[in-house]
Amino acid sequence: MRRTVVGLALALAAFAAAGSDLPETPPVPWPNGERLVYVLRWKGLVVGHQAIEAVRTGSGWHYAGRVRGGGLAQLVGFDLVSDSYTRRDLFTRRFQRDLTVPGEGRRVLTAVVGQETAVRFVWVTGQVYTFREPQTDVLDDLSVLYYVRVHPEPKPLWLINYPRLVRAPLAFLGVRRLSSPTGRIEAEGYRFEGEGAQIEVWYGRNEARWPLRIYFGQSWGGLSAELVRVERIR
């Protein structure tokens, strides 16, 4: 019996030591269940509100972006549904963007990251395109917002896109004052731009580092979002 207890203790100690070798989950400035609500504009027109939620999933996060129904978005037929699942280091492990653009149609991009990044893209005609690339520390439309919220250091990043991953530096744009849900505060801007993809984000210089302004520039037209409300879903 004594040998069994000693053996179990040694096994538990070895398991704990192995676990200590895993990279720690980085501290983040947002709570589990945070919901950011934005006024969403497409080509300068207000099309409705977009809610982006962050929910802890295992050692990573699930970010969900939804355009809330009603308003001009429903009238003109614009819709955007995005889901991003991350690893503990905040890089993407799975992503899907389902976008419907008025006058053009629906296009769906899906990416799965393992020992490589596999991307599947369905064009408005139903034609399916795929590609694979060896990079695995990659970001997407949603995860990049949260990654830079924690890691604002100017450096090259990989972004999931079609027809290939895009690598470009994260550029610092300076500081300016912007409105926020709690009044006007200082914000610092960052831009990722390369090969037809552009993302510009202005983060509040508060403890939560809210993304106050977001701009996505793509071939299908620019989207801009202004933060108007912060909620909790749990």
PDB file of C-alpha atoms in Angstrom:
ATOM      1  CA  MET A   1       0.000   0.000   0.000  1.00  0.00           C
ATOM      2  CA  ARG A   2       2.854   2.369   0.904  1.00  0.00           C
ATOM      3  CA  ARG A   3       4.484   1.743  -2.502  1.00  0.00           C
ATOM      4  CA  THR A   4       1.183   2.510  -4.246  1.00  0.00           C
ATOM      5  CA  VAL A   5       0.785   5.835  -2.407  1.00  0.00           C
ATOM      6  CA  VAL A   6       4.398   6.840  -3.111  1.00  0.00           C
ATOM      7  CA  GLY A   7       4.024   5.899  -6.783  1.00  0.00           C
ATOM      8  CA  LEU A   8       0.821   7.941  -7.061  1.00  0.00           C
ATOM      9  CA  ALA A   9       2.500  10.947  -5.437  1.00  0.00           C
ATOM     10  CA  LEU A  10       5.419  10.732  -7.860  1.00  0.00           C
ATOM     11  CA  ALA A  11       3.052  10.475 -10.825  1.00  0.00           C
ATOM     12  CA  LEU A  12       1.108  13.538  -9.671  1.00  0.00           C
ATOM     13  CA  ALA A  13       4.347  15.469  -9.171  1.00  0.00           C
ATOM     14  CA  ALA A  14       5.507  14.548 -12.673  1.00  0.00           C
ATOM     15  CA  PHE A  15       2.151  15.625 -14.121  1.00  0.00           C
ATOM     16  CA  ALA A  16       2.333  18.961 -12.306  1.00  0.00           C
ATOM     17  CA  ALA A  17       5.873  19.532 -13.545  1.00  0.00           C
ATOM     18  CA  ALA A  18       4.833  18.776 -17.122  1.00  0.00           C
ATOM     19  CA  GLY A  19       1.908  21.170 -16.790  1.00  0.00           C
ATOM     20  CA  SER A  20       4.205  23.934 -15.585  1.00  0.00           C
ATOM     21  CA  ASP A  21       6.025  23.759 -18.935  1.00  0.00           C
ATOM     22  CA  LEU A  22       2.879  24.875 -20.779  1.00  0.00           C
ATOM     23  CA  PRO A  23       2.805  28.550 -21.757  1.00  0.00           C
ATOM     24  CA  GLU A  24       0.720  30.617 -19.368  1.00  0.00           C
ATOM     25  CA  THR A  25      -2.488  32.208 -20.611  1.00  0.00           C
ATOM     26  CA  PRO A  26      -1.689  35.912 -20.957  1.00  0.00           C
ATOM     27  CA  PRO A  27      -3.661  38.282 -18.720  1.00  0.00           C
ATOM     28  CA  VAL A  28      -6.304  40.183 -20.671  1.00  0.00           C
ATOM     29  CA  PRO A  29      -8.071  43.502 -19.989  1.00  0.00           C
ATOM     30  CA  TRP A  30     -11.556  42.197 -20.831  1.00  0.00           C
ATOM     31  CA  PRO A  31     -13.865  40.071 -18.632  1.00  0.00           C
ATOM     32  CA  ASN A  32     -15.361  36.749 -19.625  1.00  0.00           C
ATOM     33  CA  GLY A  33     -18.696  37.552 -21.260  1.00  0.00           C
ATOM     34  CA  GLU A  34     -17.854  41.047 -22.454  1.00  0.00           C
ATOM     35  CA  ARG A  35     -20.110  42.335 -25.242  1.00  0.00           C
ATOM     36  CA  LEU A  36     -19.048  45.368 -27.274  1.00  0.00           C
ATOM     37  CA  VAL A  37     -21.866  47.066 -29.202  1.00  0.00           C
ATOM     38  CA  TYR A  38     -20.995  49.220 -32.219  1.00  0.00           C
ATOM     39  CA  VAL A  39     -22.797  51.439 -34.702  1.00  0.00           C
ATOM     40  CA  LEU A  40     -21.849  49.803 -38.005  1.00  0.00           C
ATOM     41  CA  ARG A  41     -21.368  51.669 -41.278  1.00  0.00           C
ATOM     42  CA  TRP A  42     -20.868  50.161 -44.730  1.00  0.00           C
ATOM     43  CA  LYS A  43     -19.582  52.535 -47.420  1.00  0.00           C
ATOM     44  CA  GLY A  44     -20.463  55.375 -45.045  1.00  0.00           C
ATOM     45  CA  LEU A  45     -24.102  54.302 -44.543  1.00  0.00           C
ATOM     46  CA  VAL A  46     -25.355  53.249 -41.104  1.00  0.00           C
ATOM     47  CA  VAL A  47     -26.575  49.675 -41.559  1.00  0.00           C
ATOM     48  CA  GLY A  48     -27.279  48.823 -37.925  1.00  0.00           C
ATOM     49  CA  HIS A  49     -25.491  47.635 -34.815  1.00  0.00           C
ATOM     50  CA  GLN A  50     -22.788  45.007 -34.497  1.00  0.00           C
ATOM     51  CA  ALA A  51     -22.192  43.106 -31.258  1.00  0.00           C
ATOM     52  CA  ILE A  52     -18.829  41.428 -30.610  1.00  0.00           C
ATOM     53  CA  GLU A  53     -18.711  39.007 -27.671  1.00  0.00           C
ATOM     54  CA  ALA A  54     -15.756  37.381 -25.910  1.00  0.00           C
ATOM     55  CA  VAL A  55     -16.378  34.128 -24.009  1.00  0.00           C
ATOM     56  CA  ARG A  56     -13.725  31.925 -22.421  1.00  0.00           C
ATOM     57  CA  THR A  57     -13.558  28.504 -24.120  1.00  0.00           C
ATOM     58  CA  GLY A  58     -11.083  26.028 -22.616  1.00  0.00           C
ATOM     59  CA  SER A  59      -7.685  27.710 -22.479  1.00  0.00           C
ATOM     60  CA  GLY A  60      -8.608  30.157 -25.253  1.00  0.00           C
ATOM     61  CA  TRP A  61     -11.464  32.421 -26.313  1.00  0.00           C
ATOM     62  CA  HIS A  62     -14.495  32.401 -28.563  1.00  0.00           C
ATOM     63  CA  TYR A  63     -15.181  35.753 -30.208  1.00  0.00           C
ATOM     64  CA  ALA A  64     -18.546  36.123 -31.932  1.00  0.00           C
ATOM     65  CA  GLY A  65     -19.527  39.029 -34.179  1.00  0.00           C
ATOM     66  CA  ARG A  66     -23.150  39.550 -35.219  1.00  0.00           C
ATOM     67  CA  VAL A  67     -25.039  42.289 -37.050  1.00  0.00           C
ATOM     68  CA  ARG A  68     -28.258  42.800 -35.138  1.00  0.00           C
ATOM     69  CA  GLY A  69     -31.433  42.418 -37.190  1.00  0.00           C
ATOM     70  CA  GLY A  70     -33.618  45.219 -38.449  1.00  0.00           C
ATOM     71  CA  GLY A  71     -32.801  48.633 -39.826  1.00  0.00           C
ATOM     72  CA  LEU A  72     -31.007  49.322 -43.075  1.00  0.00           C
ATOM     73  CA  ALA A  73     -28.979  46.089 -42.876  1.00  0.00           C
ATOM     74  CA  GLN A  74     -32.145  44.036 -43.255  1.00  0.00           C
ATOM     75  CA  LEU A  75     -33.599  46.411 -45.835  1.00  0.00           C
ATOM     76  CA  VAL A  76     -30.620  46.326 -48.211  1.00  0.00           C
ATOM     77  CA  GLY A  77     -29.662  42.706 -47.492  1.00  0.00           C
ATOM     78  CA  PHE A  78     -26.346  43.251 -45.709  1.00  0.00           C
ATOM     79  CA  ASP A  79     -25.304  40.598 -43.176  1.00  0.00           C
ATOM     80  CA  LEU A  80     -22.088  39.616 -41.414  1.00  0.00           C
ATOM     81  CA  VAL A  81     -21.609  36.687 -39.027  1.00  0.00           C
ATOM     82  CA  SER A  82     -18.118  35.895 -37.711  1.00  0.00           C
ATOM     83  CA  ASP A  83     -16.799  33.341 -35.224  1.00  0.00           C
ATOM     84  CA  SER A  84     -13.212  33.039 -34.034  1.00  0.00           C
ATOM     85  CA  TYR A  85     -11.764  30.441 -31.643  1.00  0.00           C
ATOM     86  CA  THR A  86      -8.278  31.033 -30.265  1.00  0.00           C
ATOM     87  CA  ARG A  87      -5.484  29.197 -28.520  1.00  0.00           C
ATOM     88  CA  ARG A  88      -4.218  30.216 -25.085  1.00  0.00           C
ATOM     89  CA  ASP A  89      -1.701  32.572 -26.762  1.00  0.00           C
ATOM     90  CA  LEU A  90      -4.612  34.393 -28.490  1.00  0.00           C
ATOM     91  CA  PHE A  91      -3.712  33.233 -32.010  1.00  0.00           C
ATOM     92  CA  THR A  92      -6.499  31.761 -34.157  1.00  0.00           C
ATOM     93  CA  ARG A  93      -7.224  28.037 -34.247  1.00  0.00           C
ATOM     94  CA  ARG A  94     -10.558  28.221 -36.104  1.00  0.00           C
ATOM     95  CA  PHE A  95     -12.398  31.021 -37.909  1.00  0.00           C
ATOM     96  CA  GLN A  96     -15.455  31.547 -40.081  1.00  0.00           C
ATOM     97  CA  ARG A  97     -16.757  34.716 -41.745  1.00  0.00           C
ATOM     98  CA  ASP A  98     -20.156  34.606 -43.476  1.00  0.00           C
ATOM     99  CA  LEU A  99     -20.708  37.844 -45.392  1.00  0.00           C
ATOM    100  CA  THR A 100     -23.588  38.938 -47.615  1.00  0.00           C
ATOM    101  CA  VAL A 101     -23.003  42.130 -49.619  1.00  0.00           C
ATOM    102  CA  PRO A 102     -25.954  43.891 -51.309  1.00  0.00           C
ATOM    103  CA  GLY A 103     -25.888  43.494 -55.074  1.00  0.00           C
ATOM    104  CA  GLU A 104     -23.090  40.919 -54.950  1.00  0.00           C
ATOM    105  CA  GLY A 105     -24.177  37.945 -52.857  1.00  0.00           C
ATOM    106  CA  ARG A 106     -22.885  35.705 -50.120  1.00  0.00           C
ATOM    107  CA  ARG A 107     -19.293  34.609 -49.558  1.00  0.00           C
ATOM    108  CA  VAL A 108     -18.005  32.355 -46.780  1.00  0.00           C
ATOM    109  CA  LEU A 109     -14.419  32.030 -45.585  1.00  0.00           C
ATOM    110  CA  THR A 110     -13.422  29.222 -43.203  1.00  0.00           C
ATOM    111  CA  ALA A 111      -9.974  28.599 -41.714  1.00  0.00           C
ATOM    112  CA  VAL A 112      -8.657  25.777 -39.524  1.00  0.00           C
ATOM    113  CA  VAL A 113      -5.210  26.038 -37.935  1.00  0.00           C
ATOM    114  CA  GLY A 114      -3.248  22.981 -36.812  1.00  0.00           C
ATOM    115  CA  GLN A 115       0.225  22.141 -38.062  1.00  0.00           C
ATOM    116  CA  GLU A 116      -0.623  24.444 -40.973  1.00  0.00           C
ATOM    117  CA  THR A 117      -3.378  26.892 -41.879  1.00  0.00           C
ATOM    118  CA  ALA A 118      -6.066  25.498 -44.192  1.00  0.00           C
ATOM    119  CA  VAL A 119      -8.464  28.012 -45.761  1.00  0.00           C
ATOM    120  CA  ARG A 120     -11.679  27.320 -47.681  1.00  0.00           C
ATOM    121  CA  PHE A 121     -13.453  30.133 -49.520  1.00  0.00           C
ATOM    122  CA  VAL A 122     -16.894  29.918 -51.144  1.00  0.00           C
ATOM    123  CA  TRP A 123     -17.470  32.677 -53.691  1.00  0.00           C
ATOM    124  CA  VAL A 124     -20.898  34.194 -54.493  1.00  0.00           C
ATOM    125  CA  THR A 125     -21.272  31.820 -57.460  1.00  0.00           C
ATOM    126  CA  GLY A 126     -20.848  28.775 -55.226  1.00  0.00           C
ATOM    127  CA  GLN A 127     -17.364  28.087 -56.564  1.00  0.00           C
ATOM    128  CA  VAL A 128     -15.081  26.685 -53.844  1.00  0.00           C
ATOM    129  CA  TYR A 129     -11.408  27.635 -53.513  1.00  0.00           C
ATOM    130  CA  THR A 130      -8.905  26.229 -51.030  1.00  0.00           C
ATOM    131  CA  PHE A 131      -5.300  26.763 -50.046  1.00  0.00           C
ATOM    132  CA  ARG A 132      -2.864  25.750 -47.321  1.00  0.00           C
ATOM    133  CA  GLU A 133       0.099  27.625 -45.874  1.00  0.00           C
ATOM    134  CA  PRO A 134       2.672  26.585 -43.242  1.00  0.00           C
ATOM    135  CA  GLN A 135       2.190  29.572 -40.912  1.00  0.00           C
ATOM    136  CA  THR A 136       0.316  28.759 -37.696  1.00  0.00           C
ATOM    137  CA  ASP A 137       0.629  31.955 -35.615  1.00  0.00           C
ATOM    138  CA  VAL A 138      -2.155  33.673 -37.529  1.00  0.00           C
ATOM    139  CA  LEU A 139      -4.993  36.077 -36.739  1.00  0.00           C
ATOM    140  CA  ASP A 140      -8.391  36.849 -38.229  1.00  0.00           C
ATOM    141  CA  ASP A 141     -10.843  39.766 -38.404  1.00  0.00           C
ATOM    142  CA  LEU A 142     -11.902  39.286 -34.769  1.00  0.00           C
ATOM    143  CA  SER A 143      -8.886  37.786 -33.014  1.00  0.00           C
ATOM    144  CA  VAL A 144      -6.620  40.574 -34.291  1.00  0.00           C
ATOM    145  CA  LEU A 145      -8.753  43.103 -32.369  1.00  0.00           C
ATOM    146  CA  TYR A 146      -8.140  41.274 -29.094  1.00  0.00           C
ATOM    147  CA  TYR A 147      -4.542  40.244 -29.792  1.00  0.00           C
ATOM    148  CA  VAL A 148      -3.462  43.851 -30.340  1.00  0.00           C
ATOM    149  CA  ARG A 149      -5.503  44.845 -27.281  1.00  0.00           C
ATOM    150  CA  VAL A 150      -2.977  42.761 -25.296  1.00  0.00           C
ATOM    151  CA  HIS A 151       0.092  43.019 -27.567  1.00  0.00           C
ATOM    152  CA  PRO A 152       0.214  46.521 -29.091  1.00  0.00           C
ATOM    153  CA  GLU A 153       3.903  46.278 -30.001  1.00  0.00           C
ATOM    154  CA  PRO A 154       4.537  47.265 -33.651  1.00  0.00           C
ATOM    155  CA  LYS A 155       5.620  44.051 -35.403  1.00  0.00           C
ATOM    156  CA  PRO A 156       4.708  41.929 -38.452  1.00  0.00           C
ATOM    157  CA  LEU A 157       1.512  39.863 -38.170  1.00  0.00           C
ATOM    158  CA  TRP A 158      -0.143  37.198 -40.332  1.00  0.00           C
ATOM    159  CA  LEU A 159      -3.826  37.716 -41.180  1.00  0.00           C
ATOM    160  CA  ILE A 160      -6.209  35.112 -42.624  1.00  0.00           C
ATOM    161  CA  ASN A 161      -7.524  36.285 -45.988  1.00  0.00           C
ATOM    162  CA  TYR A 162      -8.173  35.044 -49.524  1.00  0.00           C
ATOM    163  CA  PRO A 163      -6.461  34.133 -51.873  1.00  0.00           C
ATOM    164  CA  ARG A 164      -3.552  33.909 -49.401  1.00  0.00           C
ATOM    165  CA  LEU A 165      -2.476  34.793 -45.886  1.00  0.00           C
ATOM    166  CA  VAL A 166      -1.389  38.406 -45.603  1.00  0.00           C
ATOM    167  CA  ARG A 167       1.774  39.396 -43.748  1.00  0.00           C
ATOM    168  CA  ALA A 168       2.266  43.056 -42.890  1.00  0.00           C
ATOM    169  CA  PRO A 169       3.638  45.191 -40.064  1.00  0.00           C
ATOM    170  CA  LEU A 170       1.433  46.615 -37.330  1.00  0.00           C
ATOM    171  CA  ALA A 171       1.945  50.380 -37.533  1.00  0.00           C
ATOM    172  CA  PHE A 172       1.389  52.833 -34.668  1.00  0.00           C
ATOM    173  CA  LEU A 173      -0.732  55.836 -35.729  1.00  0.00           C
ATOM    174  CA  GLY A 174      -0.369  58.074 -32.691  1.00  0.00           C
ATOM    175  CA  VAL A 175      -2.771  59.331 -30.025  1.00  0.00           C
ATOM    176  CA  ARG A 176      -5.996  61.343 -30.213  1.00  0.00           C
ATOM    177  CA  ARG A 177      -9.120  61.920 -28.138  1.00  0.00           C
ATOM    178  CA  LEU A 178     -12.273  59.990 -29.031  1.00  0.00           C
ATOM    179  CA  SER A 179     -15.722  59.537 -27.556  1.00  0.00           C
ATOM    180  CA  SER A 180     -16.322  56.367 -25.543  1.00  0.00           C
ATOM    181  CA  PRO A 181     -19.219  54.901 -23.526  1.00  0.00           C
ATOM    182  CA  THR A 182     -17.828  56.798 -20.495  1.00  0.00           C
ATOM    183  CA  GLY A 183     -17.011  60.104 -22.232  1.00  0.00           C
ATOM    184  CA  ARG A 184     -14.093  61.396 -24.276  1.00  0.00           C
ATOM    185  CA  ILE A 185     -10.780  59.669 -23.569  1.00  0.00           C
ATOM    186  CA  GLU A 186      -7.354  59.361 -25.140  1.00  0.00           C
ATOM    187  CA  ALA A 187      -6.975  56.587 -27.720  1.00  0.00           C
ATOM    188  CA  GLU A 188      -4.029  55.112 -29.588  1.00  0.00           C
ATOM    189  CA  GLY A 189      -4.337  53.900 -33.155  1.00  0.00           C
ATOM    190  CA  TYR A 190      -2.849  50.919 -35.004  1.00  0.00           C
ATOM    191  CA  ARG A 191      -3.068  49.881 -38.644  1.00  0.00           C
ATOM    192  CA  PHE A 192      -2.454  46.573 -40.418  1.00  0.00           C
ATOM    193  CA  GLU A 193      -2.332  46.963 -44.186  1.00  0.00           C
ATOM    194  CA  GLY A 194      -1.144  44.681 -46.973  1.00  0.00           C
ATOM    195  CA  GLU A 195      -2.256  42.990 -50.214  1.00  0.00           C
ATOM    196  CA  GLY A 196      -5.741  44.504 -50.301  1.00  0.00           C
ATOM    197  CA  ALA A 197      -6.501  44.003 -46.593  1.00  0.00           C
ATOM    198  CA  GLN A 198      -6.624  46.916 -44.165  1.00  0.00           C
ATOM    199  CA  ILE A 199      -7.620  47.013 -40.504  1.00  0.00           C
ATOM    200  CA  GLU A 200      -7.342  50.165 -38.413  1.00  0.00           C
ATOM    201  CA  VAL A 201      -8.248  50.157 -34.709  1.00  0.00           C
ATOM    202  CA  TRP A 202      -8.215  52.899 -32.075  1.00  0.00           C
ATOM    203  CA  TYR A 203      -7.941  51.587 -28.508  1.00  0.00           C
ATOM    204  CA  GLY A 204      -8.937  53.587 -25.460  1.00  0.00           C
ATOM    205  CA  ARG A 205      -6.097  54.394 -23.104  1.00  0.00           C
ATOM    206  CA  ASN A 206      -8.114  53.085 -20.181  1.00  0.00           C
ATOM    207  CA  GLU A 207      -7.689  49.908 -18.160  1.00  0.00           C
ATOM    208  CA  ALA A 208     -10.057  47.949 -20.427  1.00  0.00           C
ATOM    209  CA  ARG A 209      -8.393  49.136 -23.676  1.00  0.00           C
ATOM    210  CA  TRP A 210     -11.720  49.123 -25.506  1.00  0.00           C
ATOM    211  CA  PRO A 211     -11.528  49.125 -29.323  1.00  0.00           C
ATOM    212  CA  LEU A 212     -13.349  52.452 -29.772  1.00  0.00           C
ATOM    213  CA  ARG A 213     -13.124  52.730 -33.572  1.00  0.00           C
ATOM    214  CA  ILE A 214     -12.613  49.944 -36.110  1.00  0.00           C
ATOM    215  CA  TYR A 215     -12.183  50.238 -39.858  1.00  0.00           C
ATOM    216  CA  PHE A 216     -12.010  47.281 -42.243  1.00  0.00           C
ATOM    217  CA  GLY A 217     -11.016  48.033 -45.818  1.00  0.00           C
ATOM    218  CA  GLN A 218     -11.577  45.253 -48.365  1.00  0.00           C
ATOM    219  CA  SER A 219     -12.337  44.938 -52.066  1.00  0.00           C
ATOM    220  CA  TRP A 220     -16.060  44.615 -51.242  1.00  0.00           C
ATOM    221  CA  GLY A 221     -16.168  48.016 -49.518  1.00  0.00           C
ATOM    222  CA  GLY A 222     -15.115  49.517 -46.245  1.00  0.00           C
ATOM    223  CA  LEU A 223     -16.766  48.818 -42.897  1.00  0.00           C
ATOM    224  CA  SER A 224     -16.422  51.162 -39.944  1.00  0.00           C
ATOM    225  CA  ALA A 225     -17.637  50.653 -36.391  1.00  0.00           C
ATOM    226  CA  GLU A 226     -17.968  53.059 -33.451  1.00  0.00           C
ATOM    227  CA  LEU A 227     -18.276  51.675 -29.907  1.00  0.00           C
ATOM    228  CA  VAL A 228     -21.442  52.932 -28.191  1.00  0.00           C
ATOM    229  CA  ARG A 229     -22.049  50.446 -25.383  1.00  0.00           C
ATOM    230  CA  VAL A 230     -20.277  47.801 -23.269  1.00  0.00           C
ATOM    231  CA  GLU A 231     -22.371  44.976 -21.771  1.00  0.00           C
ATOM    232  CA  ARG A 232     -21.947  41.651 -19.970  1.00  0.00           C
ATOM    233  CA  ILE A 233     -23.654  38.512 -21.233  1.00  0.00           C
ATOM    234  CA  ARG A 234     -22.872  36.430 -18.162  1.00  0.00           C
TER     235      ARG A 234
END
